[in-house]
Coordinates of C-alpha atoms in Angstrom, one line a residue:
X1126 CA 18.9 -26.0 -32.1
X1127 CA 16.9 -25.0 -29.0
X1128 CA 16.8 -26.9 -25.4
X1129 CA 13.9 -29.3 -25.9
X1130 CA 10.8 -27.5 -23.8
X1131 CA 10.5 -28.9 -20.1
X1132 CA 6.8 -28.0 -18.5
X1133 CA 6.4 -27.9 -15.0
X1134 CA 2.7 -25.8 -15.6
X1135 CA 0.9 -28.2 -15.0
X1136 CA -1.7 -26.9 -12.9
X1137 CA -2.0 -24.0 -15.6
X1138 CA -2.9 -26.5 -18.6
X1139 CA -2.5 -30.3 -19.3
X1140 CA -0.6 -31.7 -22.5
X1141 CA -3.9 -34.2 -23.8
X1142 CA -3.0 -37.8 -23.4
X1143 CA -2.3 -39.0 -27.4
X1144 CA -5.9 -41.8 -26.7
X1145 CA -7.9 -39.5 -25.9
X1146 CA -6.6 -37.7 -29.4
X1147 CA -8.1 -41.1 -30.9
X1148 CA -10.6 -41.4 -29.3
X1149 CA -12.1 -37.6 -30.6
X1150 CA -10.7 -37.5 -33.7
X1151 CA -13.8 -39.5 -35.1
X1152 CA -16.4 -37.3 -33.8
X1153 CA -14.7 -34.7 -36.2
X1154 CA -15.1 -36.6 -39.4
X1155 CA -16.8 -40.1 -39.2
X1156 CA -19.8 -39.3 -35.9
X1157 CA -19.9 -35.3 -37.1
X1158 CA -24.0 -36.0 -36.7
X1159 CA -25.5 -33.7 -33.7
X1160 CA -26.2 -36.1 -30.0
X1161 CA -29.7 -33.8 -30.4
X1162 CA -31.3 -35.3 -33.8
X1163 CA -33.9 -38.0 -33.8
X1164 CA -32.7 -40.0 -37.2
X1165 CA -29.9 -42.9 -36.3
X1166 CA -26.8 -41.2 -37.2
X1167 CA -27.3 -38.7 -34.6
X1168 CA -29.1 -41.2 -31.9
X1169 CA -25.9 -43.0 -32.3
X1170 CA -23.2 -40.4 -31.4
X1171 CA -25.8 -39.8 -28.1
X1172 CA -24.9 -43.3 -27.1
X1173 CA -21.8 -42.6 -26.8
X1174 CA -21.8 -39.7 -24.9
X1175 CA -24.3 -41.1 -22.5
X1176 CA -20.6 -43.6 -22.2
X1177 CA -18.9 -40.8 -22.1
X1178 CA -20.9 -40.0 -18.9
X1179 CA -21.0 -42.8 -17.7
X1180 CA -17.1 -42.8 -17.5
X1181 CA -17.2 -39.2 -15.5
X1182 CA -19.4 -40.4 -13.2
X1183 CA -18.1 -43.4 -12.6
X1184 CA -15.0 -41.7 -11.7
X1185 CA -16.3 -39.1 -9.7
X1186 CA -18.9 -40.9 -8.0
X1187 CA -22.2 -39.4 -9.4
X1188 CA -24.8 -40.8 -11.6
X1189 CA -24.6 -40.4 -14.6
X1190 CA -27.5 -38.1 -14.9
X1191 CA -26.5 -35.5 -12.3
X1192 CA -23.6 -34.2 -15.5
X1193 CA -24.4 -30.7 -16.9
X1194 CA -22.1 -30.3 -20.0
X1195 CA -20.1 -26.8 -19.9
X1196 CA -17.2 -25.6 -21.6
X1197 CA -15.0 -25.5 -18.9
X1198 CA -15.2 -24.8 -14.5
X1199 CA -15.8 -21.1 -14.8
X1200 CA -18.7 -21.2 -16.9
X1201 CA -19.7 -24.4 -14.6
X1202 CA -18.6 -22.2 -11.8
X1203 CA -20.9 -19.2 -12.5
X1204 CA -24.1 -21.5 -13.8
X1205 CA -24.0 -22.7 -10.2
X1206 CA -23.6 -19.1 -7.8
X1207 CA -25.5 -17.0 -10.5
X1208 CA -28.1 -19.7 -10.8
X1209 CA -28.9 -20.3 -8.0
X1210 CA -32.4 -20.2 -6.2
X1211 CA -31.9 -16.6 -4.2
X1212 CA -35.3 -16.7 -3.4
X1213 CA -35.5 -17.2 0.7
X1214 CA -31.9 -17.3 1.0
X1215 CA -29.4 -14.7 0.0
X1216 CA -26.4 -15.1 1.7
X1217 CA -23.3 -16.6 0.2
X1218 CA -19.8 -17.7 2.7
X1219 CA -16.2 -18.3 0.6
X1220 CA -13.0 -18.5 1.8
X1221 CA -9.6 -16.1 1.0
X1222 CA -8.2 -18.5 -1.6
X1223 CA -10.4 -19.6 -4.3
X1224 CA -10.2 -19.3 -7.2
X1225 CA -11.0 -16.1 -9.2
X1226 CA -14.4 -17.8 -10.8
X1227 CA -16.0 -17.7 -7.4
X1228 CA -14.5 -15.2 -5.5
X1229 CA -15.8 -12.4 -8.7
X1230 CA -18.6 -14.4 -9.4
X1231 CA -19.4 -14.4 -4.8
X1232 CA -18.3 -10.1 -5.2
X1233 CA -21.6 -9.9 -8.9
X1234 CA -23.9 -10.9 -6.3
X1235 CA -22.5 -9.2 -3.3
X1236 CA -23.0 -6.0 -5.8
X1237 CA -26.2 -7.1 -6.3
X1238 CA -28.6 -6.9 -3.4
X1239 CA -26.7 -10.4 -1.6
X1240 CA -24.8 -10.7 1.6
X1241 CA -21.4 -12.2 1.3
X1242 CA -19.2 -13.5 4.3
X1243 CA -15.3 -14.2 3.6
X1244 CA -13.3 -17.3 5.8
X1245 CA -10.1 -16.4 6.3
X1246 CA -7.8 -19.0 5.9
X1247 CA -4.4 -20.4 7.9
X1248 CA -1.4 -19.9 7.7
X1249 CA -1.3 -24.2 6.4
X1250 CA -3.5 -22.4 3.8
X1251 CA -5.9 -24.8 5.7
X1252 CA -9.8 -23.1 6.4
X1253 CA -10.5 -22.8 10.3
X1254 CA -13.4 -25.5 10.4
X1255 CA -14.9 -23.6 13.8
X1256 CA -13.6 -20.2 12.0
X1257 CA -15.9 -21.2 9.5
X1258 CA -19.4 -23.0 11.1
X1259 CA -19.5 -19.1 12.3
X1260 CA -19.7 -17.5 9.4
X1261 CA -22.4 -20.7 8.4
X1262 CA -26.4 -18.6 9.4
X1263 CA -29.7 -20.1 8.2
X1264 CA -30.0 -17.3 6.0
X1265 CA -27.0 -19.4 4.0
X1266 CA -27.8 -20.4 0.8
X1267 CA -24.1 -21.7 -0.8
X1268 CA -20.7 -22.6 0.9
X1269 CA -18.2 -22.6 -1.4
X1270 CA -14.8 -24.1 -0.9
X1271 CA -12.6 -26.0 -3.2
X1272 CA -11.3 -29.3 -2.5
X1273 CA -7.9 -28.5 -4.4
X1274 CA -5.9 -24.9 -4.2
X1275 CA -4.9 -24.7 -8.1
X1276 CA -1.9 -22.2 -7.1
X1277 CA -0.1 -24.6 -3.5
X1278 CA -2.6 -27.8 -4.0
X1279 CA -3.3 -27.7 -0.1
X1280 CA -6.4 -29.8 0.3
X1281 CA -8.8 -28.9 2.2
X1282 CA -11.0 -31.2 4.4
X1283 CA -14.3 -31.5 2.2
X1284 CA -15.8 -34.2 4.6
X1285 CA -16.0 -31.9 7.0
X1286 CA -17.0 -28.8 5.5
X1287 CA -19.5 -30.3 4.1
X1288 CA -21.3 -30.9 7.3
X1289 CA -20.8 -27.9 8.5
X1290 CA -22.7 -26.9 5.7
X1291 CA -25.7 -28.9 5.6
X1292 CA -26.8 -29.0 8.9
X1293 CA -27.7 -24.8 8.3
X1294 CA -29.4 -26.9 5.9
X1295 CA -26.7 -24.6 2.9
X1296 CA -25.6 -26.9 -0.4
X1297 CA -21.6 -27.1 -0.8
X1298 CA -20.4 -25.6 -4.7
X1299 CA -16.6 -27.6 -4.1
X1300 CA -14.4 -26.4 -6.8
X1301 CA -12.9 -29.4 -8.2
X1302 CA -11.3 -28.8 -10.5
X1303 CA -7.4 -29.6 -9.3
X1304 CA -8.8 -32.8 -8.0
X1305 CA -10.1 -34.5 -10.7
X1306 CA -8.4 -36.7 -12.4
X1307 CA -5.4 -37.1 -9.5
X1308 CA -7.2 -37.9 -6.5
X1309 CA -9.9 -39.9 -5.8
X1310 CA -13.5 -37.6 -5.7
X1311 CA -15.9 -39.1 -4.5
X1312 CA -19.6 -36.5 -4.1
X1313 CA -21.3 -38.5 -2.7
X1314 CA -18.0 -39.4 0.6
X1315 CA -17.7 -36.2 0.7
X1316 CA -20.8 -35.0 1.0
X1317 CA -20.4 -32.2 -2.1
X1318 CA -23.8 -30.5 -3.7
X1319 CA -22.4 -29.0 -6.5
X1320 CA -19.1 -30.0 -7.8
X1321 CA -17.5 -27.7 -11.1
X1322 CA -14.8 -29.5 -13.0
X1323 CA -12.7 -29.0 -16.7
X1324 CA -10.8 -31.8 -18.6
X1325 CA -7.4 -29.7 -18.8
X1326 CA -7.0 -30.6 -16.0
X1327 CA -6.3 -33.8 -16.5
X1328 CA -5.4 -34.5 -20.1
X1329 CA -8.4 -33.4 -21.5
X1330 CA -10.2 -31.5 -24.1
X1331 CA -10.0 -27.4 -23.1
X1332 CA -13.5 -26.4 -23.9
X1333 CA -14.6 -28.8 -22.0
X1334 CA -15.9 -29.1 -18.9
X1335 CA -18.8 -29.9 -15.6
X1336 CA -21.3 -29.4 -13.5
X1337 CA -22.0 -32.1 -10.8
X1338 CA -25.9 -31.6 -9.2
X1339 CA -27.2 -33.5 -6.6
X1340 CA -30.2 -35.0 -7.3
X1341 CA -30.3 -35.9 -3.7
X1342 CA -29.8 -31.9 -2.6
X1343 CA -32.4 -31.2 -4.7
X1344 CA -30.5 -28.1 -6.6
X1345 CA -33.3 -25.8 -8.6
X1346 CA -31.2 -24.0 -11.7
X1347 CA -31.7 -20.5 -13.2
X1348 CA -30.1 -21.2 -16.9
X1349 CA -27.8 -18.6 -17.2
X1350 CA -27.8 -19.6 -21.3
X1351 CA -31.0 -20.2 -22.8
X1352 CA -31.5 -21.1 -26.7
X1353 CA -32.9 -24.7 -27.8
X1354 CA -33.4 -26.1 -23.7
X1355 CA -31.2 -29.0 -23.9
X1356 CA -29.6 -30.9 -21.3
X1357 CA -33.1 -31.0 -19.6
X1358 CA -33.8 -27.0 -20.0
X1359 CA -29.9 -26.2 -17.3
X1360 CA -27.8 -25.4 -20.5
X1361 CA -29.3 -25.2 -24.2
X1362 CA -26.4 -25.1 -27.2
X1363 CA -25.6 -28.2 -29.3
X1364 CA -23.8 -30.7 -27.4
X1365 CA -19.6 -30.8 -27.4
X1366 CA -19.3 -33.3 -28.6
X1367 CA -15.9 -34.0 -29.4
X1368 CA -15.1 -31.9 -26.0
X1369 CA -17.3 -34.8 -23.8
X1370 CA -16.1 -37.6 -25.9
X1371 CA -12.1 -36.2 -24.5
X1372 CA -13.3 -36.0 -21.0
X1373 CA -15.0 -39.6 -20.8
X1374 CA -12.0 -41.0 -22.7
X1375 CA -9.6 -38.5 -19.5
X1376 CA -11.8 -40.7 -16.5
X1377 CA -11.5 -43.8 -17.9
X1378 CA -7.4 -43.3 -18.3
X1379 CA -7.5 -41.5 -15.4
X1380 CA -9.4 -44.7 -13.1
X1381 CA -6.9 -46.6 -14.3
X1382 CA -3.8 -44.9 -14.3
X1383 CA -4.2 -42.9 -11.4
X1384 CA -2.1 -44.2 -8.5
X1385 CA 0.2 -45.1 -10.8
X1386 CA 0.9 -41.7 -11.5
X1387 CA 1.0 -40.9 -7.9
X1388 CA 2.9 -42.0 -7.3
X1389 CA 5.9 -41.1 -9.8
X1390 CA 4.8 -38.3 -9.4
X1391 CA 4.8 -37.8 -6.0
X1392 CA 8.4 -39.0 -6.4
X1393 CA 9.5 -36.6 -9.1
X1394 CA 7.8 -33.8 -6.7
X1395 CA 9.7 -35.3 -3.8
X1396 CA 13.2 -35.2 -6.0
X1397 CA 12.3 -31.8 -7.1
X1398 CA 12.0 -29.8 -3.3
X1399 CA 15.3 -31.9 -2.2
X1400 CA 17.4 -29.4 -4.6
X1401 CA 14.8 -26.3 -4.5
X1402 CA 14.5 -26.1 -0.6
X1403 CA 18.3 -26.4 -0.1
X1404 CA 19.1 -23.3 -1.1
X1405 CA 19.3 -19.9 0.8
X1406 CA 15.7 -19.7 3.1
X1407 CA 13.7 -21.4 0.3
X1408 CA 10.2 -22.0 2.1
X1409 CA 7.5 -24.2 1.2
X1410 CA 4.2 -22.1 0.6
X1411 CA 1.4 -23.7 2.9
X1412 CA 0.9 -27.5 5.0
X1413 CA 3.4 -29.6 3.9
X1414 CA 1.3 -32.5 5.2
X1415 CA -1.9 -31.9 3.5
X1416 CA -1.3 -31.0 0.2
X1417 CA -1.8 -32.3 -3.3
X1418 CA 1.3 -34.9 -5.0
X1419 CA 1.0 -32.6 -7.8
X1420 CA 2.4 -28.8 -6.5
X1421 CA 5.6 -27.0 -5.2
X1422 CA 4.6 -23.9 -4.2
X1423 CA 8.4 -22.3 -3.3
X1424 CA 9.8 -18.5 -2.0
X1425 CA 12.7 -17.8 -2.9
X1426 CA 13.8 -14.9 -0.3
X1427 CA 15.6 -11.8 -2.5
X1428 CA 13.9 -12.7 -6.0
X1429 CA 11.6 -11.5 -8.7
X1430 CA 9.5 -14.5 -9.3
X1431 CA 8.6 -12.1 -12.9
X1432 CA 12.4 -12.0 -14.0
X1433 CA 13.0 -15.4 -13.1
X1434 CA 10.1 -17.2 -15.4
X1435 CA 11.7 -15.0 -17.9
X1436 CA 15.1 -15.9 -17.4
X1437 CA 14.4 -19.7 -17.7
X1438 CA 13.3 -19.5 -21.2
X1439 CA 12.2 -23.6 -21.6
X1440 CA 11.4 -24.6 -18.5
X1441 CA 7.5 -23.3 -18.6
X1442 CA 7.2 -22.7 -14.6
X1443 CA 4.6 -20.1 -12.9
X1444 CA 3.6 -17.5 -10.2
X1445 CA 1.0 -17.6 -9.6
X1446 CA -2.9 -18.8 -11.2
X1447 CA -3.1 -19.1 -14.9
X1448 CA -6.6 -16.7 -14.9
X1449 CA -4.8 -14.1 -13.1
X1450 CA -0.4 -14.6 -13.9
X1451 CA 0.0 -12.2 -16.5
X1452 CA -0.5 -9.4 -13.6
X1453 CA 2.9 -8.5 -11.6
X1454 CA 0.7 -8.4 -8.4
X1455 CA 1.0 -10.4 -5.6
X1456 CA -1.1 -13.9 -4.9
X1457 CA -4.6 -13.1 -2.8
X1458 CA -3.7 -16.9 -2.2
X1459 CA -0.6 -16.5 -0.8
X1460 CA -1.4 -13.2 0.9
X1461 CA -4.6 -14.6 3.0
X1462 CA -2.3 -17.6 3.9
X1463 CA 0.3 -14.5 6.3
X1464 CA 3.2 -13.4 3.4
X1465 CA 3.3 -10.2 2.6
X1466 CA 4.1 -8.1 -0.7
X1467 CA 7.7 -9.5 -1.4
X1468 CA 7.4 -12.7 -0.1
X1469 CA 4.0 -13.2 -2.1
X1470 CA 6.1 -12.2 -5.3
X1471 CA 9.9 -14.5 -5.0
X1472 CA 7.2 -17.1 -5.0
X1473 CA 7.3 -20.0 -8.2
X1474 CA 4.8 -22.5 -8.4
X1475 CA 5.7 -25.9 -10.0
X1476 CA 3.2 -28.5 -11.6
X1477 CA 3.8 -31.6 -11.9
X1478 CA 2.3 -34.1 -14.6
X1479 CA 2.3 -37.7 -15.4
X1480 CA 4.4 -36.9 -18.8
X1481 CA 7.3 -35.5 -16.6
X1482 CA 10.3 -37.5 -16.0
X1483 CA 13.4 -37.5 -13.3
X1484 CA 15.4 -36.0 -16.4
X1485 CA 13.5 -33.2 -16.7
X1486 CA 13.8 -31.9 -12.5
X1487 CA 17.3 -32.4 -12.9
X1488 CA 17.5 -30.1 -15.8
X1489 CA 14.8 -27.3 -13.8
X1490 CA 16.8 -27.8 -10.6
X1491 CA 20.1 -26.9 -11.9
X1492 CA 19.0 -24.1 -14.0
X1493 CA 16.6 -22.7 -11.5
X1494 CA 20.2 -23.2 -9.0
X1495 CA 22.1 -20.6 -11.7
X1496 CA 19.4 -18.6 -12.0
X1497 CA 18.5 -17.2 -8.2
X1498 CA 22.2 -17.0 -7.5
X1499 CA 22.7 -14.7 -11.0
X1500 CA 19.8 -13.0 -9.5
X1501 CA 20.8 -12.4 -5.6
X1502 CA 23.8 -11.1 -6.8

């Protein structure tokens, strides 16, 4: 009998909540109609979509008409950065620890004649507001800073960063993929103009995401997908109704249970860190205080993280972003925070979720300790 799987890679993706699955199933069978159809059945499906949008807006603080549905955060990021009206301003500011979806899209624009300023972070993983302020000019169109880092869990002061961007008349794009559904996110209070996020990061379905676009900011977006003119011509294509329903249900559940989940998962992470940080030389990468409760990125000097991940077998952990962890290159996030190649390649991300138990943590801690002893020997 094979050992039971222990999943500690929830920043990569999460198991779908059973209640989300049950909410989705009828939209493959009973309510399968196109939400854009004008007959009664189509209108009924559209009403369900509108209810989902209301739940999404309730969780994130926007108005229902301010959301564009996408296949996920990566598409939403591409739509935003590539789709913004660059006719008057051609300067973009971002941060060296952003997700590759942001960095690669920005660099693509840079190769096409736009100016890109890359702001480095401090050893803590946090952006120095004064250095950011120096980078933003009267020519800056958008400042791109994520709310929670996917590799380290570092939480940026988005409210302050928003003020810096707005001082120069720039928009703030805030990738909230690792934040929505895990911590309170209010786009109005934080001063966010554009915010992408994905359902599968907080117990919803893969292939479903959204982009918040502030109505007050009067943002002009050029569509990147053309076709039937759906979603006010901003993103054509038949709506992924099951995906939208799943995203809405995940938001509804998060609104009710996020606080309790946070308290329980925090205890599990503290338990994990108590065990693993007692290993000789181990240390946490980045700020201890300004960090998401789900995430521990720990360096184990003298240990090859890739070898360790393979030998952990049924215990799932990561050495970086799920989008780039198949390579053996050191994490660009950890390198930007001042780690050398050896330290970055000796670091492992443990990301916990609401389905983890104390038994998971105890078993994983014992196995990690055993492996480190073997690998160091």
